[in-house]
Amino acid sequence: AKRIVVKVGTSTLIHPNGKVNFHAIDQLCYVLTGLVNDGKQVVLVSSGAIGVGMGQVGLHERPESIPAQQALAAIGQSGLMSVYQQRFSLYGQRIGQILLTHDVLEYPLSRQNALNTFNSLLEWGVIPIVNENDTVAVDEMDHHTKFGDNDQLSAIVSSIVDADLLVMLSDIDGFFDKNPRKYSDAKLFERITKIDETALEAAGGKGSKFGTGGMMTKLKAAQRMLENDKMMILANGQDPAIIFDLVKGEPLGTLFV
Ligand code: ADP
C-alpha cells in the first residue's frame, strides 16, 4: 500500500480521566514517521479536539450546547496540533493541518482543491492531519453541513486521496459478532467481505438487542471503502506500534476487504 490513511479515535488520544495521552501520541508520531521514511504517503485523521479543549478549559463533561462544543473544538484543535507539531518534530517529520467541510462532497471543485493540497503535501513527504472544520459544520444530524463523524470522514478522505488502505484505531481489538464489553463470549471477525444484515446486527443496528457503541459508524466507513474496492483494518490503538505489523499484513484486528 502506497497511500495510507490512519484514523485515531478520542479513546486512543485522551485518557479516561481527561488528560492527553502523550505516550500514545508519541508512539503514533514515531510510527507514522517510520512509514513515511519507508516511502509511504500517510494521512492522519485525528479526533480529540473537543477532548483536548475540555482539558484546557477544565471541563469534565462535554457540554450540551453546540456553540460551546464548537468553542472547545476551536481551543482544542490548536492545542492538539501543537502537541502533534512538537512530537512529530522530534522525529524530523513535518505536518500540515487540513480542516474539511462537507463541501468536498457537494462540490467537485472543492474536492479537487482539497486533493491538490493533499497531493502537494504528500509529494513533499508531509503528513496532513485532518479534522472536520467544526466552526462551520454543525449538528450531527444535519448531513448537509456535517460529515457525521470522523469514522466516515476518514473513509471520505481515503476516497479523495485514493488511499489503498484505511487503518482505523479504536479502543477495541476489532469487530466482534457482538459487543465484547457486554458479552465475554464475543468472537472477533478476522475478515469481513461485505456489510450485510449479520454485520449490521452485530454492530447494534437493525433491530438488534445489543448496544450501539461506535461500531455502526465504523461499518459505514468500511462499506464506503469496500464500494471503492479498498481495504480497511480496524484494530486496537492502545499501542499504535501495531500499525507497523498491520501494514506488513499481519492478521491483527478485523480486515475489511
Ligand atoms: P473510538 O472512540 O475509538 O472511535 P468508539 O467508542 O466509538 O471508539 O467505538 C468502539 C466501541 O464500540 C467499543 O469499545 C465497544 O464498546 C463498541 N461495540 C459495540 N458493538 C461492537 C462489536 N460488535 N464489536 C466491537 N465493538 C463493539
PDB file of C-alpha atoms and ligand atoms in Angstrom, residues 7 9 11 169-172 174-176 178-181 202 212-215 218, ligand 1:
ATOM      1  CA  LYS A   7      -7.734   7.359  11.838  1.00  0.00           C
ATOM      2  CA  GLY A   9     -10.273   7.968  17.967  1.00  0.00           C
ATOM      3  CA  SER A  11     -10.152   6.904  23.168  1.00  0.00           C
ATOM      4  CA  LEU A 169      -7.547   2.586  15.509  1.00  0.00           C
ATOM      5  CA  SER A 170     -10.061   2.219  18.300  1.00  0.00           C
ATOM      6  CA  ASP A 171     -10.200   1.093  21.924  1.00  0.00           C
ATOM      7  CA  ILE A 172     -11.178  -2.450  20.944  1.00  0.00           C
ATOM      8  CA  GLY A 174     -11.631  -5.246  16.137  1.00  0.00           C
ATOM      9  CA  PHE A 175     -15.173  -6.004  15.069  1.00  0.00           C
ATOM     10  CA  PHE A 176     -16.873  -8.782  17.057  1.00  0.00           C
ATOM     11  CA  LYS A 178     -21.489  -8.827  19.482  1.00  0.00           C
ATOM     12  CA  ASN A 179     -20.259  -6.112  21.801  1.00  0.00           C
ATOM     13  CA  PRO A 180     -17.355  -7.699  23.741  1.00  0.00           C
ATOM     14  CA  ARG A 181     -17.810  -5.174  26.543  1.00  0.00           C
ATOM     15  CA  ALA A 202     -23.510  -7.384  15.392  1.00  0.00           C
ATOM     16  CA  THR A 212     -24.789   0.532  19.721  1.00  0.00           C
ATOM     17  CA  GLY A 213     -21.361   1.763  20.783  1.00  0.00           C
ATOM     18  CA  GLY A 214     -19.340   3.246  17.980  1.00  0.00           C
ATOM     19  CA  MET A 215     -19.348   0.235  15.656  1.00  0.00           C
ATOM     20  CA  LYS A 218     -17.077   2.145  11.596  1.00  0.00           C
TER      21      LYS A 218
HETATM   22  P1  ADP B   1     -13.459   5.315  19.069  1.00  0.00           P
HETATM   23  O1  ADP B   1     -13.560   6.407  20.094  1.00  0.00           O
HETATM   24  O2  ADP B   1     -12.121   4.653  19.040  1.00  0.00           O
HETATM   25  O3  ADP B   1     -13.913   5.739  17.703  1.00  0.00           O
HETATM   26  P2  ADP B   1     -15.993   4.003  19.845  1.00  0.00           P
HETATM   27  O4  ADP B   1     -16.169   4.034  21.328  1.00  0.00           O
HETATM   28  O5  ADP B   1     -16.775   4.954  19.027  1.00  0.00           O
HETATM   29  O6  ADP B   1     -14.419   4.095  19.533  1.00  0.00           O
HETATM   30  O7  ADP B   1     -16.323   2.521  19.304  1.00  0.00           O
HETATM   31  C1  ADP B   1     -15.754   1.358  19.866  1.00  0.00           C
HETATM   32  C2  ADP B   1     -16.731   0.682  20.820  1.00  0.00           C
HETATM   33  O8  ADP B   1     -17.811   0.057  20.114  1.00  0.00           O
HETATM   34  C3  ADP B   1     -16.138  -0.477  21.573  1.00  0.00           C
HETATM   35  O9  ADP B   1     -15.364  -0.069  22.675  1.00  0.00           O
HETATM   36  C4  ADP B   1     -17.378  -1.277  22.016  1.00  0.00           C
HETATM   37  O10 ADP B   1     -17.816  -0.846  23.287  1.00  0.00           O
HETATM   38  C5  ADP B   1     -18.450  -0.880  20.992  1.00  0.00           C
HETATM   39  N1  ADP B   1     -19.016  -2.012  20.232  1.00  0.00           N
HETATM   40  C6  ADP B   1     -20.348  -2.222  20.007  1.00  0.00           C
HETATM   41  N2  ADP B   1     -20.564  -3.327  19.273  1.00  0.00           N
HETATM   42  C7  ADP B   1     -19.341  -3.851  18.994  1.00  0.00           C
HETATM   43  C8  ADP B   1     -18.896  -5.006  18.233  1.00  0.00           C
HETATM   44  N3  ADP B   1     -19.758  -5.830  17.614  1.00  0.00           N
HETATM   45  N4  ADP B   1     -17.556  -5.233  18.139  1.00  0.00           N
HETATM   46  C9  ADP B   1     -16.664  -4.390  18.747  1.00  0.00           C
HETATM   47  N5  ADP B   1     -17.026  -3.294  19.472  1.00  0.00           N
HETATM   48  C10 ADP B   1     -18.345  -3.017  19.613  1.00  0.00           C
END
